[in-house]
Each structure stands twice: as structure tokens, then as C-alpha cells.
Short mmCIF file of N, CA and C in Angstrom, two decimals:
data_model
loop_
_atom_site.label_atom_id
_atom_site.label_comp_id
_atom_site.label_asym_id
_atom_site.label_seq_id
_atom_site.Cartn_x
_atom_site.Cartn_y
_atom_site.Cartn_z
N UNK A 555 120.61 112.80 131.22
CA UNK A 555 121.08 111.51 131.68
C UNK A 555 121.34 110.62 130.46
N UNK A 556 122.35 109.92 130.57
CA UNK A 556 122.62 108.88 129.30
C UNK A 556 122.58 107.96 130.60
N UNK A 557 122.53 106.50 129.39
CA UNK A 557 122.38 105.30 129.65
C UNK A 557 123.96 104.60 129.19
N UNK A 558 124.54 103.55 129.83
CA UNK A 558 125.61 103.05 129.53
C UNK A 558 126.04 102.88 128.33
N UNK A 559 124.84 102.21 127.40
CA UNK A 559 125.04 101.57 126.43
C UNK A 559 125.19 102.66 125.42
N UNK A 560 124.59 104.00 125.81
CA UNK A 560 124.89 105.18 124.68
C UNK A 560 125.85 105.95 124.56
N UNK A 561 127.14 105.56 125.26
CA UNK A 561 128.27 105.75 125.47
C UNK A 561 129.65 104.60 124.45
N UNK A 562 128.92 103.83 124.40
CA UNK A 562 129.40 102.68 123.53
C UNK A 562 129.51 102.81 121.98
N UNK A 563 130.85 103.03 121.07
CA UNK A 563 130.83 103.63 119.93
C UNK A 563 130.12 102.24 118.85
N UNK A 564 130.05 101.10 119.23
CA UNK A 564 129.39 99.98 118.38
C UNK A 564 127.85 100.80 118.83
N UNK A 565 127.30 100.93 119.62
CA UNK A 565 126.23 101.25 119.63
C UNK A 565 125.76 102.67 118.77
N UNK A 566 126.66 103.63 118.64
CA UNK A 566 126.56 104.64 117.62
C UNK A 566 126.53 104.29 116.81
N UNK A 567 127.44 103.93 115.82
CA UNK A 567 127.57 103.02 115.07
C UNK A 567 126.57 102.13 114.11
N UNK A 568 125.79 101.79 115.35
CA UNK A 568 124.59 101.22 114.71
C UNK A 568 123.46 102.05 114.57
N UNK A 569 123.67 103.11 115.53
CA UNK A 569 122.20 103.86 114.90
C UNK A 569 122.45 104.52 113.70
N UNK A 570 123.84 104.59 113.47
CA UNK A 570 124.18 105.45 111.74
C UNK A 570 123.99 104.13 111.16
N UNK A 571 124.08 102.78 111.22
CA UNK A 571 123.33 102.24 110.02
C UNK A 571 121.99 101.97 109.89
N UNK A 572 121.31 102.13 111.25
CA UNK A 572 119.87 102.04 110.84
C UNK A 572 119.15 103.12 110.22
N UNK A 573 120.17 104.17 110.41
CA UNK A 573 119.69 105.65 109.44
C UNK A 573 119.67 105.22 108.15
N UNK A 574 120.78 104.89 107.55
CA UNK A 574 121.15 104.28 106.43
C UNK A 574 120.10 103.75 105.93
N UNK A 575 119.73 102.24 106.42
CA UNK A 575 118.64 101.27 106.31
C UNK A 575 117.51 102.49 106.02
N UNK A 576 117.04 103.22 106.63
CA UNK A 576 115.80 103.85 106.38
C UNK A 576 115.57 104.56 105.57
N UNK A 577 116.71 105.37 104.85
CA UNK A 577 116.76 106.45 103.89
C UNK A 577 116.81 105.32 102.84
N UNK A 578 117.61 104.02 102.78
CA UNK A 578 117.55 103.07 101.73
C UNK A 578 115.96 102.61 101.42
N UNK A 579 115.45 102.32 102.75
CA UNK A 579 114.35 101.37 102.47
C UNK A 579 112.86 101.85 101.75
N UNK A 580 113.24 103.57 102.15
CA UNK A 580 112.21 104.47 101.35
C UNK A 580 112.21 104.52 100.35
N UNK A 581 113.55 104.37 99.39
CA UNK A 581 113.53 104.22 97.64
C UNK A 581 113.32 102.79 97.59
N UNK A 582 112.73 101.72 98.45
CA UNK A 582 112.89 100.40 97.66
C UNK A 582 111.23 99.77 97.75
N UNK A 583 110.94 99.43 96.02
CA UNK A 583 109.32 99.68 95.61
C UNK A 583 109.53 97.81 95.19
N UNK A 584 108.62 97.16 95.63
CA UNK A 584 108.46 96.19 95.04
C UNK A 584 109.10 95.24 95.84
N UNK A 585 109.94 95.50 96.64
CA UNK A 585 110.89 94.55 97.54
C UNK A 585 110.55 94.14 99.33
N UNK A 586 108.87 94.50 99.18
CA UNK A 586 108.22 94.44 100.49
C UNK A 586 108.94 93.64 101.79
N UNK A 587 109.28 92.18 101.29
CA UNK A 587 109.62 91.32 102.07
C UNK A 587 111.30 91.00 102.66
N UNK A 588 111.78 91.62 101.76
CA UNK A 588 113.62 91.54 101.78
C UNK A 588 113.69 93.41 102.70
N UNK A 589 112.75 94.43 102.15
CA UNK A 589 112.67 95.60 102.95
C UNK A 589 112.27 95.32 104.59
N UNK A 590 111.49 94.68 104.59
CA UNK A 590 110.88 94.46 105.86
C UNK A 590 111.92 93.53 106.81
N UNK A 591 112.83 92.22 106.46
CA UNK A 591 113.33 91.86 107.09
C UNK A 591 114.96 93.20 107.08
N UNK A 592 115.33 93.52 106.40
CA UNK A 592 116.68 94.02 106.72
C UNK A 592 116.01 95.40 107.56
N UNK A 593 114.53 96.30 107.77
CA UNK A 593 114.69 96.73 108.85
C UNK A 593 114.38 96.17 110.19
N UNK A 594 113.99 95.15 109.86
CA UNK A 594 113.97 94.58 111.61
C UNK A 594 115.76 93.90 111.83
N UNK A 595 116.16 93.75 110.97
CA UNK A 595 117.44 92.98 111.20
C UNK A 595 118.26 93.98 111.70
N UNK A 596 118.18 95.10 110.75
CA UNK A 596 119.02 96.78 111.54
C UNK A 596 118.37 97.03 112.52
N UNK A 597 117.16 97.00 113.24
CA UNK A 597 116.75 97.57 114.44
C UNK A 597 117.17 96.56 115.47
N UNK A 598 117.81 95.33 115.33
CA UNK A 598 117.94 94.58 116.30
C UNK A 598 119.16 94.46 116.82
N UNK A 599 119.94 95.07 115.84
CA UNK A 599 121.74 95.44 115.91
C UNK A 599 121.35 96.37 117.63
N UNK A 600 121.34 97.62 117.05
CA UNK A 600 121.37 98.31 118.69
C UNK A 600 120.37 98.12 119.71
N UNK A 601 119.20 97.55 119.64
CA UNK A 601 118.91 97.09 120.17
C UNK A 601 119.12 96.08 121.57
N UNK A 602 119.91 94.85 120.44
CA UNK A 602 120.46 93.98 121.56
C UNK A 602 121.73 94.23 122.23
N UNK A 603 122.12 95.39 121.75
CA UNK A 603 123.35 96.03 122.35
C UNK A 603 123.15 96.72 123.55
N UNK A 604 121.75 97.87 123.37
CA UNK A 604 121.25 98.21 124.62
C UNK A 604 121.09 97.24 125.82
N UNK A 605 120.25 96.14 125.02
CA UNK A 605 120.02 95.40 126.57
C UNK A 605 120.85 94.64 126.66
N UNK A 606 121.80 93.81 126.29
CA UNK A 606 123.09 92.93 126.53
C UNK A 606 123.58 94.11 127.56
N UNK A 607 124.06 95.55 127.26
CA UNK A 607 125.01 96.00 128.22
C UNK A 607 124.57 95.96 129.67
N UNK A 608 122.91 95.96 129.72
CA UNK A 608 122.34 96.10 130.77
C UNK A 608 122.01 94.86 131.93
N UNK A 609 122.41 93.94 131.66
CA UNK A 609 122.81 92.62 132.02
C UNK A 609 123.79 92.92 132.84
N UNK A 610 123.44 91.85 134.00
CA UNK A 610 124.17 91.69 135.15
C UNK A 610 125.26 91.06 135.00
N UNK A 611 125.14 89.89 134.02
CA UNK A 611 126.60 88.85 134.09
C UNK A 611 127.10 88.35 132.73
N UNK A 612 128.05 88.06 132.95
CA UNK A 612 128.88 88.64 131.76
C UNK A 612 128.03 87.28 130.79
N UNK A 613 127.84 85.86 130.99
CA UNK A 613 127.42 85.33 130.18
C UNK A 613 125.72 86.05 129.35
N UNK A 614 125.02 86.45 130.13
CA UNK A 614 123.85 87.24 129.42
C UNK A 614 124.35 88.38 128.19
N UNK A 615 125.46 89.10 129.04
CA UNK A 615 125.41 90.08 127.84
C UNK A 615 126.46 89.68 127.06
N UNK A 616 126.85 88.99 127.00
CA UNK A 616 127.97 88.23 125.76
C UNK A 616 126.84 87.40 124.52
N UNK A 617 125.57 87.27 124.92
CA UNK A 617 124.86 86.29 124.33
C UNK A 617 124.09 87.41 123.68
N UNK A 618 123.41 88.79 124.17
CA UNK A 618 123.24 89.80 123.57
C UNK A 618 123.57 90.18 122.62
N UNK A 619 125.51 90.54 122.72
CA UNK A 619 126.05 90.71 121.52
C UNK A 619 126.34 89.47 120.62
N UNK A 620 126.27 88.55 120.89
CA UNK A 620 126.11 87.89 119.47
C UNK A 620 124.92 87.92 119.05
N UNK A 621 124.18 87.86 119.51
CA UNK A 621 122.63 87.94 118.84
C UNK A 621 122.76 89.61 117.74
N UNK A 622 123.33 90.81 118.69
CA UNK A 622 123.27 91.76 117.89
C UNK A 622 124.28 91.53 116.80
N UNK A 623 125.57 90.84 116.98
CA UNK A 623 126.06 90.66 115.59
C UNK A 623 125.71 89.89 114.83
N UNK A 624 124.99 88.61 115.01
CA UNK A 624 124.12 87.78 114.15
C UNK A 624 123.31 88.56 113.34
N UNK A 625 122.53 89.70 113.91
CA UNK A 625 121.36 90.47 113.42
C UNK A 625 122.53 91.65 112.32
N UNK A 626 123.99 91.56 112.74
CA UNK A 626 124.45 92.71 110.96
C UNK A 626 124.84 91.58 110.23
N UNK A 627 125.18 90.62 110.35
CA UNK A 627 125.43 89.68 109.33
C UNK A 627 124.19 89.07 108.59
N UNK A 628 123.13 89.11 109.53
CA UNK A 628 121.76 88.66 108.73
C UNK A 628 121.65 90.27 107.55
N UNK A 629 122.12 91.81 108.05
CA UNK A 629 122.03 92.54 107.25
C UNK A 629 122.60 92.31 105.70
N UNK A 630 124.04 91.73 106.28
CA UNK A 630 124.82 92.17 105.15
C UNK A 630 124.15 91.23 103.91
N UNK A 631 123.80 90.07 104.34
CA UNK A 631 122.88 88.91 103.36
C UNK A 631 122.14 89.35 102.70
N UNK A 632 121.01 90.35 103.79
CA UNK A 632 119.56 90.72 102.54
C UNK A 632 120.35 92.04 101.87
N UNK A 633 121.34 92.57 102.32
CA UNK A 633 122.11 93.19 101.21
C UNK A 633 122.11 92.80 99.99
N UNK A 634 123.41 91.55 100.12
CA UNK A 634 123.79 90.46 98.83
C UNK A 634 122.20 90.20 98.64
N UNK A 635 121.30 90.11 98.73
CA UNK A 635 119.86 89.21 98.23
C UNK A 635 119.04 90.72 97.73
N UNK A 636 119.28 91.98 97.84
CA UNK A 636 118.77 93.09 97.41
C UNK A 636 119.62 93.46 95.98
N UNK A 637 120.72 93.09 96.52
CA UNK A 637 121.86 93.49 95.45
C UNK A 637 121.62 92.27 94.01
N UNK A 638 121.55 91.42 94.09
CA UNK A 638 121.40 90.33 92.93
C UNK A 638 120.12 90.40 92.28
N UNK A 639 118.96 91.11 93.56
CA UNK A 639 117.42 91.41 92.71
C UNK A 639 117.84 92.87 92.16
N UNK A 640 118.89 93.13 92.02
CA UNK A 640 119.15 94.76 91.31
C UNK A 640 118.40 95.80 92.12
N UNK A 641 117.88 95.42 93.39
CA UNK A 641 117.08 96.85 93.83
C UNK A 641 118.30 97.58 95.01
N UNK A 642 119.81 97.25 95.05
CA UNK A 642 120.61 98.06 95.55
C UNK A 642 121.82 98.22 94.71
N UNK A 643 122.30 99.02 94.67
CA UNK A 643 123.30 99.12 93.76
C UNK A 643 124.77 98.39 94.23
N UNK A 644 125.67 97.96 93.42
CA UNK A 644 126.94 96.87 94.06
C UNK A 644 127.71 98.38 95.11
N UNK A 645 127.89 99.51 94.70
CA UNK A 645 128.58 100.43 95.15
C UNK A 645 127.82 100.44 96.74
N UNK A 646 127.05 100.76 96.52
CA UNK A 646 126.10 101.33 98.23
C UNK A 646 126.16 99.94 98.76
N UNK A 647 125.85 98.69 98.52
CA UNK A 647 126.40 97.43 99.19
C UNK A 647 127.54 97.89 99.74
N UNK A 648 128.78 97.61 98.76
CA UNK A 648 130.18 97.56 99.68
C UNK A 648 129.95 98.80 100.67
N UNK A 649 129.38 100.32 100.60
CA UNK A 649 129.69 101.20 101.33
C UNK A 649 128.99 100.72 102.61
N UNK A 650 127.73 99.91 102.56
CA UNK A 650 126.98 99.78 103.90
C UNK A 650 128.03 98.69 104.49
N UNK A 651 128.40 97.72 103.87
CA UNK A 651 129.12 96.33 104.59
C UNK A 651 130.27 97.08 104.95
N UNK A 652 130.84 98.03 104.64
CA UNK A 652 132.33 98.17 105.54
C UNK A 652 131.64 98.68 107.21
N UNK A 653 130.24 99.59 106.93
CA UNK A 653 129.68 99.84 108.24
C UNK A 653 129.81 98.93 109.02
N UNK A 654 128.73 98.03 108.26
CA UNK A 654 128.58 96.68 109.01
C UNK A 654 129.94 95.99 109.52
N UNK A 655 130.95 95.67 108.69
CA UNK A 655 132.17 94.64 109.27
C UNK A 655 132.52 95.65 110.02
N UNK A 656 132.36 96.88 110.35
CA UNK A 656 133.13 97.68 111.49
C UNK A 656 132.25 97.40 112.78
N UNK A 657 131.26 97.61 112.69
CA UNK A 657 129.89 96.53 113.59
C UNK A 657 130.08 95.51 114.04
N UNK A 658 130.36 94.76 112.93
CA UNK A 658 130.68 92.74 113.33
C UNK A 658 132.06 92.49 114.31
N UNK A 659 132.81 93.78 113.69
CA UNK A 659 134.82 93.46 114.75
C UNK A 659 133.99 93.83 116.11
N UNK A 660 133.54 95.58 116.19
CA UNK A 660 133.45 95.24 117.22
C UNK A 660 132.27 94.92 118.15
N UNK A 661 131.35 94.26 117.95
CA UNK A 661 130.70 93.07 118.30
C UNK A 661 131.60 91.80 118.93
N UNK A 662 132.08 91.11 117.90
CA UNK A 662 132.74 90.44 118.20
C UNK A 662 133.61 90.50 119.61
N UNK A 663 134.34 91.74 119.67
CA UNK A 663 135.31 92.01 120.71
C UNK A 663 134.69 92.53 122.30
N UNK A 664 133.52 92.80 121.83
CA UNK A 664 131.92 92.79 123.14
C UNK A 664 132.09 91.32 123.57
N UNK A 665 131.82 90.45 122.82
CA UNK A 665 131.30 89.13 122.97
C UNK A 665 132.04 88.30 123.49
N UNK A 666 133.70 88.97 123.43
CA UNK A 666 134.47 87.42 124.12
C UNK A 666 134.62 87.77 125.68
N UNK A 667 134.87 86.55 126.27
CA UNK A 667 134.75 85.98 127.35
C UNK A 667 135.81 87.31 127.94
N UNK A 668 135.00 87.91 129.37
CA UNK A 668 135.93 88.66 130.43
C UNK A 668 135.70 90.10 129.63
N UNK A 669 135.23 90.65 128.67
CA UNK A 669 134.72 91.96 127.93
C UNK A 669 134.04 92.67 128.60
N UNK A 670 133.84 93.19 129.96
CA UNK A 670 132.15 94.02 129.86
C UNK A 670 132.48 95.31 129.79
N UNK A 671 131.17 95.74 130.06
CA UNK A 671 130.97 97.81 129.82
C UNK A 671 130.19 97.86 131.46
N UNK A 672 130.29 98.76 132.34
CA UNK A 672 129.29 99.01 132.58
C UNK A 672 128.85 100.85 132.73
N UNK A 673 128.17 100.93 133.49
CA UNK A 673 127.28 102.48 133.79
C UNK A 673 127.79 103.02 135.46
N UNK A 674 127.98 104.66 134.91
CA UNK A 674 128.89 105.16 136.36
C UNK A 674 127.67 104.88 137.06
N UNK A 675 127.16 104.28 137.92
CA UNK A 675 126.43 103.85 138.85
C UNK A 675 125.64 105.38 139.63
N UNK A 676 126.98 106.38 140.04
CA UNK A 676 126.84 107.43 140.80
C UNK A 676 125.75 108.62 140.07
N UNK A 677 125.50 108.62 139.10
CA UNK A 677 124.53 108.97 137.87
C UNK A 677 122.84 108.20 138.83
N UNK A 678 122.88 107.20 138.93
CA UNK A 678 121.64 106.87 139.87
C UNK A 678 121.96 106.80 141.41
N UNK A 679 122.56 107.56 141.94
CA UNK A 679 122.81 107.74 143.63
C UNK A 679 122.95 106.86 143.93
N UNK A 680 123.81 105.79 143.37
CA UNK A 680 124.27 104.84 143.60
C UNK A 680 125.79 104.37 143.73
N UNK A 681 126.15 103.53 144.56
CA UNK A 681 127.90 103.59 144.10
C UNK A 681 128.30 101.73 144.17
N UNK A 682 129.06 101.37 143.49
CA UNK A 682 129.20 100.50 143.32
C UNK A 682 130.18 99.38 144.34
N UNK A 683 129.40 98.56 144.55
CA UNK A 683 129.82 97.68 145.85
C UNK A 683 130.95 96.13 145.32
N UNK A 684 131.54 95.52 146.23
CA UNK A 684 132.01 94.44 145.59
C UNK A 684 131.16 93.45 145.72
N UNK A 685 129.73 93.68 145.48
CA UNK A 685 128.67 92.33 145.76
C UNK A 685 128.17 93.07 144.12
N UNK A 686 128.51 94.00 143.17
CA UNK A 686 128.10 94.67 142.08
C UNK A 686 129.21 93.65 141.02
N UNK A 687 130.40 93.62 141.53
CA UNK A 687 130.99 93.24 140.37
C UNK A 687 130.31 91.84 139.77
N UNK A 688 130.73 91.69 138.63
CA UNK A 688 130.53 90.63 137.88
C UNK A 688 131.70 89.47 137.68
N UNK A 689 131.03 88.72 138.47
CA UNK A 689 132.30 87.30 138.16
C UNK A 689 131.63 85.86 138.02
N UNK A 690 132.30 84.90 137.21
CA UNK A 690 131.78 83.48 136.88
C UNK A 690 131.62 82.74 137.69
N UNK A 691 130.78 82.70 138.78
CA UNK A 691 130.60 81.41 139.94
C UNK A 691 129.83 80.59 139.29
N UNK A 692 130.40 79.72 140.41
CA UNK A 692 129.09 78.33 140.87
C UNK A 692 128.58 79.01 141.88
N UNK A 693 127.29 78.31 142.17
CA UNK A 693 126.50 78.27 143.52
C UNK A 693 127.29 78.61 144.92
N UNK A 694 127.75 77.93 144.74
CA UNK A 694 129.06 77.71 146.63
C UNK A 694 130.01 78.56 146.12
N UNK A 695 129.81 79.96 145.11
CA UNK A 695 130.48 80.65 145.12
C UNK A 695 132.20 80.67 144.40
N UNK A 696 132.72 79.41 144.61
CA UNK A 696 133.63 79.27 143.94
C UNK A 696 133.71 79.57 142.67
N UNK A 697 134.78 80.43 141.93
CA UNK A 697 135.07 80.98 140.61
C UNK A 697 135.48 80.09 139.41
N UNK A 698 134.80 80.24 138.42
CA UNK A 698 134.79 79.17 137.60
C UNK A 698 136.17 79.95 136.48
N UNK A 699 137.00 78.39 135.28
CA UNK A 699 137.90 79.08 134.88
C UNK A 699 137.54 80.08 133.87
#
């Protein structure tokens, strides 16, 4: 059984850079605190991707993915802030940030308004109803623009 969100190539995507992050973070001696935030910052990339997709309405999981693209741009920083303490090299920077800006586009393109993903439903003996779809109301139901 897969899950929606593991169908999603931003979500691959990110687990090849948190590979990255980890094979990096094992050669890095002395840099406790800049190591420690860029792997929670990479674990939060797919992370909030998982659960944003899993969200019912489109404003929840639009707020997901920015949070998960907030969390590669907070990467690419302790990059630049690893890179100027000399404990990453300028080469392996640019190679991780093109990951990353391929992350951030499509993030970004998750995040705008009317974007979603969802899960073949029929996978949980389930089938999908028109009280399932996702749309912008008010209360009294009326559709917002």
C-alpha cells in the first residue's frame, strides 16, 4: 500500500535530499549547532509534505507546503552559514541548492491557490463522493472567489 503523498515527485525529491543531509552531516565535526538545525530543517521538507497532502481543504494543505518550502529555504541558509564557516565546500553547496530550488519550484506550485493531490480512495474500500471534494465555502455553503 502507498500513501498519496508517496506518489508525489517533490516528495521524492526530498527524501534524496535528506539522504544527502545525512551522509553530509556525518563528516561535519565541530559544527554541532548549524548540523543539528539543517537536519531538522531537511526532515521537515517531507514531512510537511506528507501531512499537508493529507488535509482535507485546500487552505490547510497549501499552508503545509509553505511551511515545507520555508523549511528548504531555511536549508539552503545553514548551507550559505556552513559554507562561509568552511565546513562545506562552495561546489557541494551549489550541487545541494539546485536540489533544493527544484524543491522550492515545486513547492511553490503545491502551494498556489486551486493545486491539490489527492489518494485513489478505492485503495481503502472507499470511493469518492461529491460531499469528498474539496471546495472554498462559507458556512451557508456558498463558494467563495
Amino acid at each position: 500500500m502507498t500513501f498519496g503523498y508517496e506518489q508525489l515527485d517533490v516528495y521524492r525529491l526530498s527524501l534524496k535530499y535528506v539522504g544527502w543531509v545525512y551522509r553530509f552531516s556525518e563528516h561535519l565535526k565541530g559544527h554541532r549547532n548549524a548540523r543539528d538545525q539543517l537536519l531538522r530543517a531537511s526532515q521537515a521538507i517531507p514531512l510537511n509534505i506528507a501531512e499537508g497532502n493529507g488535509k482535507a481543504t485546500e487552505g490547510d494543505r497549501r499552508r503545509f507546503f509553505e511551511i515545507a518550502r520555508g523549511s528548504a529555504l531555511e536549508c539552503a541558509a545553514a548551507q550559505d552559514v556552513l559554507e562561509v564557516c568552511e565546513a562545506l565546500a562552495s561546489e557541494n553547496n551549489t550541487e545541494a541548492k539546485l536540489l533544493l530550488d527544484r524543491i522550492v519550484a515545486m513547492l511553490t506550485k503545491l502551494g498556489q491557490r486551486g493545486y491539490s493531490v489527492g489518494e485513489d480512495l478505492s485503495e481503502y474500500g472507499a470511493h469518492r463522493t461529491d460531499s469528498d471534494t474539496d471546495t472554498d465555502s462559507d458556512p451557508e455553503g456558498k463558494s467563495r472567489p
